[in-house]
Amino acid sequence: MTAELLSPPPNAPRPGMRRKLRLGEQLIASGKITEAELQAALSEQRTGQRLGESLVKLGFVEESDLLPFLAEQFEVPYAQLREGLVDPQAARLIPRSLAEATCSLGLFCVRGVLTVAMANPRELALIDRLEQHTGLRVRPVLALGAAIVDLVGRVYGEGFQVETVTADLEEGAVSLNDEAIELDLEGLASAADESPVINLVNYIILQAVRQRASDIHIEAGPRTTTVRYRVDGMLREVLRPRREFHAAIVSRLKVMAKMDIAEHRLPQDGRIHVVVDRREVDVRASTLPTVLGEKVVLRILDRGSVTFRLDELGIPADQLAYLRDMLARPHGLVLATGPTGSGKTTTLYSAIELIKSVERNIVTVEDPVEYRLDLINQVHVNSGASLTFATALRSILRQDPDVIMIGEIRDLETAETAVQAALTGHLVLSTLHTNDAASAVARLVDMGVAPFKIAAALLGVVAQRLLRRVCPSCRGLYYPPPTVLDALHYTGDRSRQFVRGSGCERCFDTGCQGRIGIYEMLPVNRALRDLIAGGASLDAIRDWSSAAGYDTLLQQGVRVAEEGLVSPDEVVRVTAGE
């Protein structure tokens, strides 16, 4: 990127045309730099530095402030490079020698289009050369040459260098809570000097929290360790440290979680309390031996990123009224159903937050306790100490409870105890793994609970799923193919447009950012109670629910797609087979 490229041609504009301001003039006019700073940068530029990079190097302007002006000069999009923006496989479509020689770096590939960061994105000959080499259409984006050179060194290595990856980690960004472990982590810079692994582990946790990840997966491979984040329900690779760091990373996490670092053959569980960006975050750690080494999964429990208010979960008003009516009953059984990761625990916690008071004794039994709630007695299941759901429930019933929350009904003993508690004056909340609301009844029957007991105890069922929202930064209109509309059983205007995301740096090229819940309610009234007590089949209960006007999960998904919140493809992905 030369000075000539950053400014318009020297020929004067034609009469009636307004001269386009040069880069330096634009920055001065916007108040980003002064005339003296521009002259200093121009002097630096004579030594071979590009004007924009001279301004950044001298500290006169931030890269984030400079790039929009450069992009306007080049009339192309720009990217502020970071390791999380680069797909290593896409980057390696361009050989390192070619990337270094041309100051370019492949970022990601979507539907045959390779997005490439370039210091000179208007150099058509270079674009043609990259397209011929990769066999893909190249979409150039502007980036500072120094940033490209720096990131090329990271991406093309055997694995990301720990020191390079964590070089911009702010001191104090991640620290351990004193209650969790007695270690001094006041200076991350000195910690990095003593052990780069400590800095790397802190960096992994820090970035996961900042990117709203729910889980971190750290897996050993033949040559590298793979670090992946689960964001909005989908796994995404973020780092590949060298294989030699794996054992040290696992050991560090075991120390933080108070596990046995000498035990490598058995799974272990632990908990870590950290302070990230001045807020406390709980991290649940789990290790699993594999043939290539121990795998670690960290579940991030960030109270600041979730809400425990029913009216903020996105439940439609009519469905919320049904749920509030169930929770207002003095006794009975309320079930939340759905697969793992569908938000059932959040719904139950929100229900407890609604009904808790100093006048009620509320006890939960969970495996494990995910979030700690005020005014609630929470019990952690410990099968090693013979404290199962069923044994804990029996003890809880002797503690004079008003409301009981059971993390999950997994077996007949727990199910019968829960139903019995609901029949003897307690409000019981729990979860089941079923596909829809009606299947909850069939699941309890399959466990061995008598239908007449289910009919007498059950107040209602809430089935739910989480759909990924369309990214607001890259959303656009499109016409879904007939196969998608058929899968949705869509009966509306099939020629209408829906929304979806095309992928951008804000959403890591997924087209989605954040999630929204869809819900299916099945309140139990006298007619449905008679059906259940009579041993009605699953299809009969579904037919009754449909006739009563209760929407299915698929119908709720179509509704939010029509409102422009999610794409039809996302609804099909999550509700396929419903």
XYZ file of C-alpha atoms in Angstrom:
578
model
C 0.000 0.000 0.000
C 1.910 3.093 -1.231
C 1.244 6.767 -0.654
C 0.004 7.077 -4.249
C -2.575 4.379 -3.640
C -3.850 6.166 -0.564
C -4.596 9.401 -2.435
C -6.421 10.330 -5.668
C -4.600 10.771 -9.006
C -2.605 14.001 -9.272
C -4.651 15.338 -12.164
C -7.008 18.160 -11.169
C -10.762 17.433 -11.025
C -12.916 18.538 -13.885
C -15.051 21.697 -13.454
C -18.115 20.990 -11.356
C -16.538 17.937 -9.676
C -15.534 17.946 -6.012
C -11.946 16.846 -5.357
C -11.716 13.700 -3.214
C -9.763 14.372 -0.047
C -6.493 12.567 0.482
C -6.051 10.237 3.461
C -4.120 12.768 5.527
C -6.655 15.491 4.778
C -9.534 13.235 5.811
C -7.879 12.333 9.093
C -7.160 15.970 9.884
C -10.703 17.034 8.962
C -12.137 14.348 11.259
C -9.920 15.398 14.148
C -8.035 12.072 14.269
C -4.599 13.694 13.755
C -3.029 17.139 13.574
C -1.072 18.732 10.728
C 2.154 18.267 12.711
C 1.421 14.558 13.202
C 0.768 14.172 9.472
C 4.108 15.779 8.606
C 5.894 13.509 11.084
C 4.239 10.453 9.504
C 5.171 11.641 6.012
C 8.790 11.930 7.126
C 8.623 8.377 8.474
C 7.059 7.288 5.177
C 10.115 8.386 3.227
C 11.999 5.527 4.881
C 9.693 3.029 3.184
C 6.784 2.985 5.631
C 3.286 3.397 4.213
C 1.482 6.480 5.447
C -1.274 4.639 7.317
C 1.132 2.249 8.970
C 3.449 5.144 9.889
C 0.560 6.862 11.655
C -0.233 3.675 13.603
C 3.422 2.969 14.396
C 3.963 6.481 15.736
C 0.871 6.155 17.910
C -0.986 9.044 16.266
C -4.042 6.965 15.329
C -5.503 3.565 16.259
C -5.768 0.845 13.621
C -9.532 0.613 14.241
C -9.872 4.357 13.508
C -7.634 4.286 10.432
C -9.109 1.329 8.549
C -12.489 2.918 7.667
C -10.699 5.836 5.989
C -8.419 3.496 4.042
C -11.387 1.371 3.008
C -13.115 4.468 1.662
C -9.999 5.313 -0.345
C -9.849 1.818 -1.841
C -13.646 1.402 -2.025
C -13.442 -2.112 -0.557
C -14.417 -3.678 2.808
C -11.835 -3.763 5.565
C -10.922 -6.158 8.377
C -9.151 -5.555 11.668
C -7.229 -8.824 11.834
C -7.309 -11.151 14.822
C -6.654 -14.867 15.211
C -10.353 -15.682 15.731
C -11.177 -14.335 12.270
C -8.931 -16.804 10.426
C -9.939 -20.301 9.386
C -6.585 -22.181 9.337
C -7.739 -24.460 6.514
C -8.774 -21.480 4.384
C -5.482 -19.707 5.092
C -3.466 -22.703 3.947
C -5.156 -22.645 0.535
C -2.524 -19.996 -0.169
C 1.075 -21.256 0.333
C 3.039 -19.404 2.972
C 5.655 -18.280 0.460
C 2.959 -16.697 -1.717
C 1.231 -15.109 1.293
C 4.496 -13.557 2.480
C 5.548 -12.413 -0.991
C 2.204 -10.749 -1.730
C 1.317 -9.594 1.822
C -2.011 -11.439 1.747
C -3.775 -13.902 4.030
C -6.796 -16.128 3.432
C -9.407 -15.586 6.140
C -12.363 -17.876 5.423
C -14.104 -19.600 2.524
C -17.878 -19.578 2.002
C -19.633 -21.216 -0.937
C -16.607 -21.102 -3.233
C -15.581 -17.544 -2.329
C -12.266 -17.086 -0.507
C -12.045 -13.870 1.503
C -8.434 -12.648 1.489
C -6.925 -9.849 3.590
C -4.614 -7.777 1.381
C -2.480 -4.708 1.915
C -3.330 -3.658 -1.664
C -6.834 -4.970 -2.426
C -7.019 -3.110 -5.758
C -4.116 -5.022 -7.341
C -6.034 -6.998 -9.959
C -2.998 -8.983 -11.117
C -2.501 -10.325 -7.585
C -6.187 -11.218 -7.267
C -6.023 -13.105 -10.573
C -2.903 -14.933 -9.385
C -4.598 -16.018 -6.159
C -7.712 -17.161 -8.017
C -5.634 -19.234 -10.441
C -3.715 -20.853 -7.605
C -6.709 -21.642 -5.378
C -9.336 -22.289 -8.047
C -11.728 -20.097 -6.037
C -13.198 -16.663 -6.497
C -11.268 -14.216 -4.334
C -13.011 -11.490 -2.342
C -10.354 -8.959 -1.275
C -10.626 -7.009 1.971
C -8.281 -4.326 3.197
C -5.964 -4.867 6.170
C -2.792 -3.193 7.340
C 0.304 -4.846 5.923
C 1.992 -5.047 9.313
C -1.035 -6.835 10.762
C -1.013 -9.318 7.865
C 2.691 -10.061 8.275
C 2.234 -10.558 12.016
C -0.711 -12.935 11.619
C 0.903 -14.941 8.791
C 3.617 -15.920 11.239
C 1.005 -17.330 13.606
C -1.270 -19.112 11.157
C 1.367 -21.003 9.181
C 3.260 -22.338 12.185
C 3.046 -25.919 13.411
C 0.586 -24.585 15.960
C -0.145 -21.136 17.301
C 2.811 -19.936 19.353
C 1.632 -19.462 22.917
C 3.618 -16.287 23.481
C 2.334 -14.707 20.254
C -1.289 -15.619 20.815
C -1.337 -14.164 24.316
C 0.876 -11.165 23.676
C -2.067 -8.719 23.805
C -3.634 -10.221 26.930
C -4.262 -7.385 29.371
C -2.793 -7.770 32.815
C -5.494 -8.707 35.293
C -8.039 -9.596 32.599
C -8.369 -13.080 34.093
C -7.621 -13.960 37.695
C -8.572 -16.815 39.936
C -11.047 -16.293 42.725
C -9.274 -16.743 46.054
C -12.014 -19.089 47.227
C -11.282 -21.450 44.380
C -7.516 -21.893 44.617
C -4.664 -20.464 46.637
C -2.436 -19.193 43.827
C -1.099 -15.715 43.171
C -1.884 -14.500 39.635
C -1.443 -10.779 40.098
C 0.863 -10.282 37.131
C 0.006 -12.175 33.980
C 3.102 -10.788 32.260
C 5.423 -12.345 34.830
C 3.296 -15.501 34.820
C 3.863 -15.775 31.089
C 7.614 -15.503 31.599
C 7.525 -18.285 34.146
C 5.069 -20.489 32.289
C 3.472 -19.604 28.926
C 0.862 -22.297 29.569
C -0.640 -20.302 32.449
C -1.055 -17.347 30.131
C -2.519 -19.529 27.380
C -5.135 -21.069 29.693
C -6.131 -17.624 30.943
C -6.355 -16.392 27.357
C -8.587 -19.306 26.335
C -11.016 -18.624 29.187
C -10.949 -14.864 28.625
C -11.772 -15.099 24.918
C -14.488 -17.691 25.536
C -16.270 -15.406 27.993
C -15.915 -12.392 25.706
C -17.278 -14.348 22.733
C -20.272 -15.606 24.787
C -19.212 -19.256 24.506
C -21.117 -21.773 26.599
C -18.414 -24.484 26.435
C -14.706 -24.861 25.702
C -13.435 -28.128 24.180
C -9.706 -28.882 24.463
C -8.779 -32.030 22.521
C -5.487 -33.755 21.804
C -4.601 -34.554 18.197
C -1.682 -36.366 16.556
C 0.283 -33.149 15.959
C -1.620 -30.293 17.602
C -4.138 -29.583 20.330
C -7.479 -28.253 19.132
C -9.384 -25.631 21.115
C -13.014 -25.102 20.154
C -15.740 -22.831 21.516
C -19.442 -23.617 21.463
C -21.174 -20.348 20.618
C -24.942 -20.228 20.093
C -25.041 -24.010 20.186
C -22.426 -24.594 17.456
C -18.763 -25.587 17.863
C -16.106 -23.415 16.219
C -12.338 -23.946 16.171
C -10.357 -21.025 17.556
C -6.825 -22.227 18.361
C -4.323 -24.976 17.554
C -1.520 -24.926 20.137
C 1.394 -27.270 19.541
C 0.889 -30.850 20.715
C 3.669 -30.547 23.275
C 1.566 -28.061 25.270
C -1.397 -30.413 25.734
C -0.326 -32.214 28.885
C 0.669 -28.910 30.517
C -2.671 -27.301 29.598
C -4.600 -30.221 31.091
C -2.467 -30.188 34.252
C -2.957 -26.457 34.675
C -6.736 -26.822 34.416
C -6.692 -29.714 36.888
C -4.812 -27.594 39.406
C -7.311 -24.772 38.966
C -10.257 -27.179 39.369
C -8.660 -29.002 42.346
C -8.476 -32.326 40.519
C -5.855 -35.053 40.897
C -3.149 -34.144 38.383
C -1.560 -37.602 38.753
C -4.737 -39.384 37.591
C -4.896 -39.776 33.801
C -6.905 -42.991 33.384
C -10.232 -41.997 34.951
C -12.652 -39.139 34.220
C -12.686 -36.298 36.733
C -14.937 -33.335 37.477
C -14.169 -30.048 39.156
C -15.114 -26.418 39.367
C -13.173 -23.197 38.828
C -14.092 -19.701 39.967
C -12.441 -16.961 37.929
C -12.747 -13.210 37.591
C -12.944 -12.110 33.962
C -13.118 -8.421 33.073
C -14.012 -7.675 36.704
C -16.978 -10.048 36.883
C -17.100 -13.442 38.540
C -17.618 -16.480 36.322
C -18.031 -20.126 37.322
C -16.382 -22.742 35.099
C -17.335 -26.407 35.382
C -14.460 -28.662 34.302
C -14.642 -32.265 33.107
C -11.818 -34.520 31.881
C -12.126 -37.681 29.787
C -9.263 -40.064 28.875
C -8.920 -40.676 25.122
C -6.375 -42.641 23.078
C -4.484 -39.436 22.211
C -4.641 -37.876 25.656
C -7.138 -36.389 28.062
C -9.931 -34.254 26.652
C -11.141 -31.326 28.749
C -14.531 -29.657 28.454
C -15.178 -26.435 30.352
C -18.791 -25.313 30.834
C -18.913 -21.531 31.311
C -21.578 -20.414 33.759
C -21.635 -16.644 33.413
C -24.516 -15.281 35.478
C -24.069 -11.906 33.823
C -24.860 -13.321 30.355
C -28.143 -15.060 31.239
C -31.462 -13.850 32.547
C -33.641 -15.636 35.050
C -36.814 -13.672 34.344
C -39.633 -15.487 32.584
C -40.821 -12.333 30.842
C -37.356 -11.866 29.293
C -37.024 -15.364 27.791
C -39.056 -14.502 24.701
C -42.052 -16.664 25.608
C -45.165 -15.408 23.757
C -47.736 -13.741 25.988
C -50.404 -16.446 25.616
C -47.926 -19.233 26.425
C -46.462 -17.253 29.320
C -49.957 -16.969 30.799
C -50.305 -20.784 30.739
C -46.931 -21.207 32.477
C -47.688 -18.599 35.136
C -50.978 -20.370 35.861
C -49.140 -23.681 36.397
C -46.645 -22.042 38.780
C -49.438 -20.402 40.765
C -50.826 -23.803 41.817
C -49.985 -24.934 45.366
C -49.061 -28.454 44.308
C -48.551 -30.572 41.214
C -45.869 -31.483 38.660
C -44.528 -29.108 35.978
C -42.117 -30.530 33.395
C -39.704 -28.826 30.977
C -38.639 -31.027 28.057
C -36.147 -30.832 25.237
C -32.661 -32.042 24.280
C -29.459 -31.064 26.059
C -28.687 -27.392 25.546
C -32.254 -26.306 24.838
C -32.500 -23.975 27.835
C -34.566 -26.150 30.187
C -32.506 -25.271 33.276
C -32.785 -21.558 32.524
C -36.563 -21.909 32.293
C -36.770 -23.739 35.625
C -34.442 -21.249 37.350
C -36.585 -18.413 35.978
C -39.701 -20.130 37.318
C -38.107 -20.429 40.757
C -37.055 -16.768 40.695
C -40.699 -15.879 40.005
C -42.212 -17.849 42.883
C -39.478 -17.698 45.538
C -40.089 -15.779 48.770
C -39.102 -15.859 52.416
C -42.437 -17.550 53.105
C -41.573 -20.591 50.999
C -39.043 -23.360 51.546
C -37.645 -24.128 48.072
C -35.146 -26.973 47.646
C -33.421 -28.125 44.455
C -31.517 -31.324 43.693
C -29.230 -30.950 40.687
C -26.407 -32.727 38.889
C -24.531 -30.453 39.076
C -25.664 -27.154 40.593
C -25.092 -24.747 37.717
C -26.031 -21.357 39.193
C -26.355 -20.423 42.844
C -29.636 -18.723 43.729
C -30.518 -16.653 46.778
C -33.155 -17.993 49.213
C -32.877 -21.451 47.610
C -31.465 -24.607 49.208
C -29.521 -26.317 46.443
C -28.317 -29.927 46.722
C -25.597 -31.365 44.501
C -26.027 -35.035 43.520
C -23.027 -37.194 44.405
C -23.428 -40.754 43.165
C -20.025 -41.696 44.598
C -21.410 -40.961 48.045
C -24.719 -42.677 47.207
C -26.519 -39.327 47.037
C -28.671 -39.899 43.954
C -31.720 -37.953 42.812
C -34.024 -40.488 44.480
C -32.180 -40.604 47.827
C -31.852 -36.809 47.900
C -35.572 -36.454 47.168
C -36.510 -38.729 50.038
C -34.405 -36.633 52.395
C -35.783 -33.376 50.998
C -39.347 -34.515 51.703
C -38.398 -34.677 55.380
C -37.188 -31.037 55.246
C -40.706 -29.529 55.051
C -40.400 -28.216 51.456
C -43.007 -26.138 49.629
C -41.366 -26.283 46.195
C -38.944 -28.916 44.899
C -36.885 -28.660 41.717
C -35.371 -31.862 40.329
C -32.618 -31.363 37.773
C -33.752 -34.346 35.694
C -36.041 -37.358 36.028
C -33.884 -40.241 34.805
C -35.340 -43.412 36.330
C -38.492 -44.955 37.764
C -37.526 -44.381 41.397
C -37.013 -40.653 40.859
C -40.160 -40.389 38.738
C -42.363 -42.123 41.306
C -40.940 -40.040 44.156
C -41.535 -36.824 42.179
C -45.118 -37.796 41.331
C -45.794 -38.812 44.925
C -44.433 -35.477 46.158
C -46.671 -33.625 43.706
C -49.677 -35.594 44.972
C -48.938 -34.858 48.630
C -48.996 -31.079 48.578
C -45.712 -30.011 46.942
C -45.076 -28.066 43.750
C -42.482 -30.086 41.827
C -40.494 -28.773 38.842
C -38.305 -31.037 36.740
C -36.984 -31.836 33.248
C -37.248 -34.736 30.828
C -35.446 -35.479 27.582
C -38.291 -35.756 25.060
C -38.914 -34.312 21.605
C -42.193 -32.548 22.383
C -44.605 -31.837 25.205
C -46.942 -34.770 24.576
C -44.024 -37.213 24.665
C -43.425 -36.370 28.340
C -46.519 -38.367 29.299
C -45.399 -41.333 27.195
C -41.917 -41.155 28.710
C -43.248 -41.355 32.276
C -45.478 -44.295 31.316
C -42.488 -46.051 29.695
C -40.562 -45.607 32.951
C -43.326 -47.462 34.751
C -45.396 -44.696 36.383
C -49.108 -45.549 36.447
C -51.147 -43.369 34.020
C -53.722 -42.468 36.693
C -50.945 -41.081 38.918
C -49.565 -39.016 36.040
C -53.045 -37.670 35.309
C -53.573 -36.673 38.940
C -50.150 -35.042 39.439
C -49.294 -33.373 36.120
C -50.097 -29.652 35.796
C -48.484 -29.123 32.419
C -45.469 -29.550 30.153
C -43.230 -26.970 28.456
C -41.230 -28.198 25.449
C -38.575 -25.868 24.081
C -35.743 -25.337 21.629
C -33.185 -22.582 21.013
C -32.827 -21.098 17.519
C -29.909 -18.971 16.375
C -30.901 -15.410 15.546
C -29.942 -13.868 12.215
C -26.854 -11.664 12.584
C -27.975 -8.007 12.394
C -24.716 -6.991 10.686
C -25.068 -9.226 7.620
C -28.782 -9.974 7.426
C -30.389 -9.984 4.001
C -33.472 -11.200 2.161
C -33.672 -14.424 0.169
C -36.154 -16.893 -1.272
C -35.992 -20.273 0.510
C -35.936 -23.287 -1.834
C -39.124 -25.374 -2.051
C -37.460 -28.206 -0.094
C -37.066 -25.934 2.942
C -40.658 -24.695 2.740
C -41.868 -28.293 2.392
C -39.896 -29.294 5.494
C -41.612 -26.453 7.369
C -45.044 -27.522 6.064
C -45.379 -23.879 5.115
C -48.903 -22.857 4.140
C -48.341 -19.110 3.705
C -47.233 -17.165 0.652
C -44.490 -19.358 -0.788
C -43.219 -16.505 -2.970
C -42.393 -14.265 -0.001
C -38.877 -13.434 1.095
C -37.341 -14.454 4.406
C -34.150 -13.306 6.136
C -30.812 -14.980 6.688
C -27.235 -13.908 7.412
C -24.567 -14.031 4.731
C -21.700 -14.248 7.228
C -19.365 -11.524 8.485
C -16.558 -10.992 10.982
C -18.977 -10.094 13.783
C -20.669 -13.503 13.622
C -17.503 -15.416 12.600
C -19.031 -16.073 9.181
C -21.966 -18.072 10.583
C -24.696 -15.600 9.686
C -26.096 -15.971 13.221
C -25.590 -14.131 16.488
C -27.431 -14.855 19.730
C -30.365 -17.227 20.253
C -34.100 -17.095 20.808
C -36.346 -19.729 22.379
C -39.449 -21.335 20.906
C -41.905 -23.052 23.217
C -44.724 -25.582 23.092
C -47.181 -25.544 25.989
C -49.375 -28.430 27.088
C -51.511 -27.380 30.082
C -53.411 -30.283 31.645
C -57.141 -29.690 32.054
C -59.960 -32.112 32.915
C -60.345 -33.401 29.336
C -56.637 -34.151 28.931
C -56.474 -35.629 32.426
C -59.194 -38.130 31.433
C -57.254 -39.039 28.288
C -54.040 -39.677 30.236
C -55.790 -41.684 32.945
C -57.410 -43.815 30.258
C -54.018 -44.745 28.797
C -54.325 -42.659 25.610
C -51.605 -43.122 23.009
C -49.021 -40.486 22.157
C -50.764 -39.716 18.849
C -54.099 -39.288 20.637
C -52.561 -36.723 23.025
C -50.940 -34.873 20.110
C -54.246 -34.796 18.234
C -55.991 -33.435 21.310
C -53.339 -30.717 21.729
C -53.679 -29.685 18.083
C -57.480 -29.596 18.289
C -57.247 -27.476 21.447
C -55.234 -24.878 19.510
C -51.805 -25.318 21.118
C -49.000 -24.569 18.638
C -46.241 -27.088 18.023
C -42.549 -26.216 18.127
C -42.474 -26.237 14.330
C -45.360 -23.778 14.138
C -43.632 -21.499 16.650
C -40.433 -21.723 14.599
C -42.270 -20.689 11.437
C -43.752 -17.740 13.338
C -40.358 -16.354 14.408
C -39.027 -16.917 10.875
C -41.915 -14.863 9.474
C -41.082 -12.151 12.005
C -37.539 -11.979 10.568
C -35.782 -13.161 13.729
C -34.397 -16.469 12.388
C -33.890 -18.062 8.992
C -36.134 -20.866 7.728
C -33.031 -23.068 7.364
C -32.364 -22.679 11.089
C -35.930 -23.705 11.929
C -35.532 -26.827 9.786
C -32.173 -27.636 11.422
C -33.544 -27.472 14.953
C -37.066 -28.842 14.494
C -36.378 -31.492 11.833
C -38.633 -34.457 12.451
C -41.028 -32.551 14.720
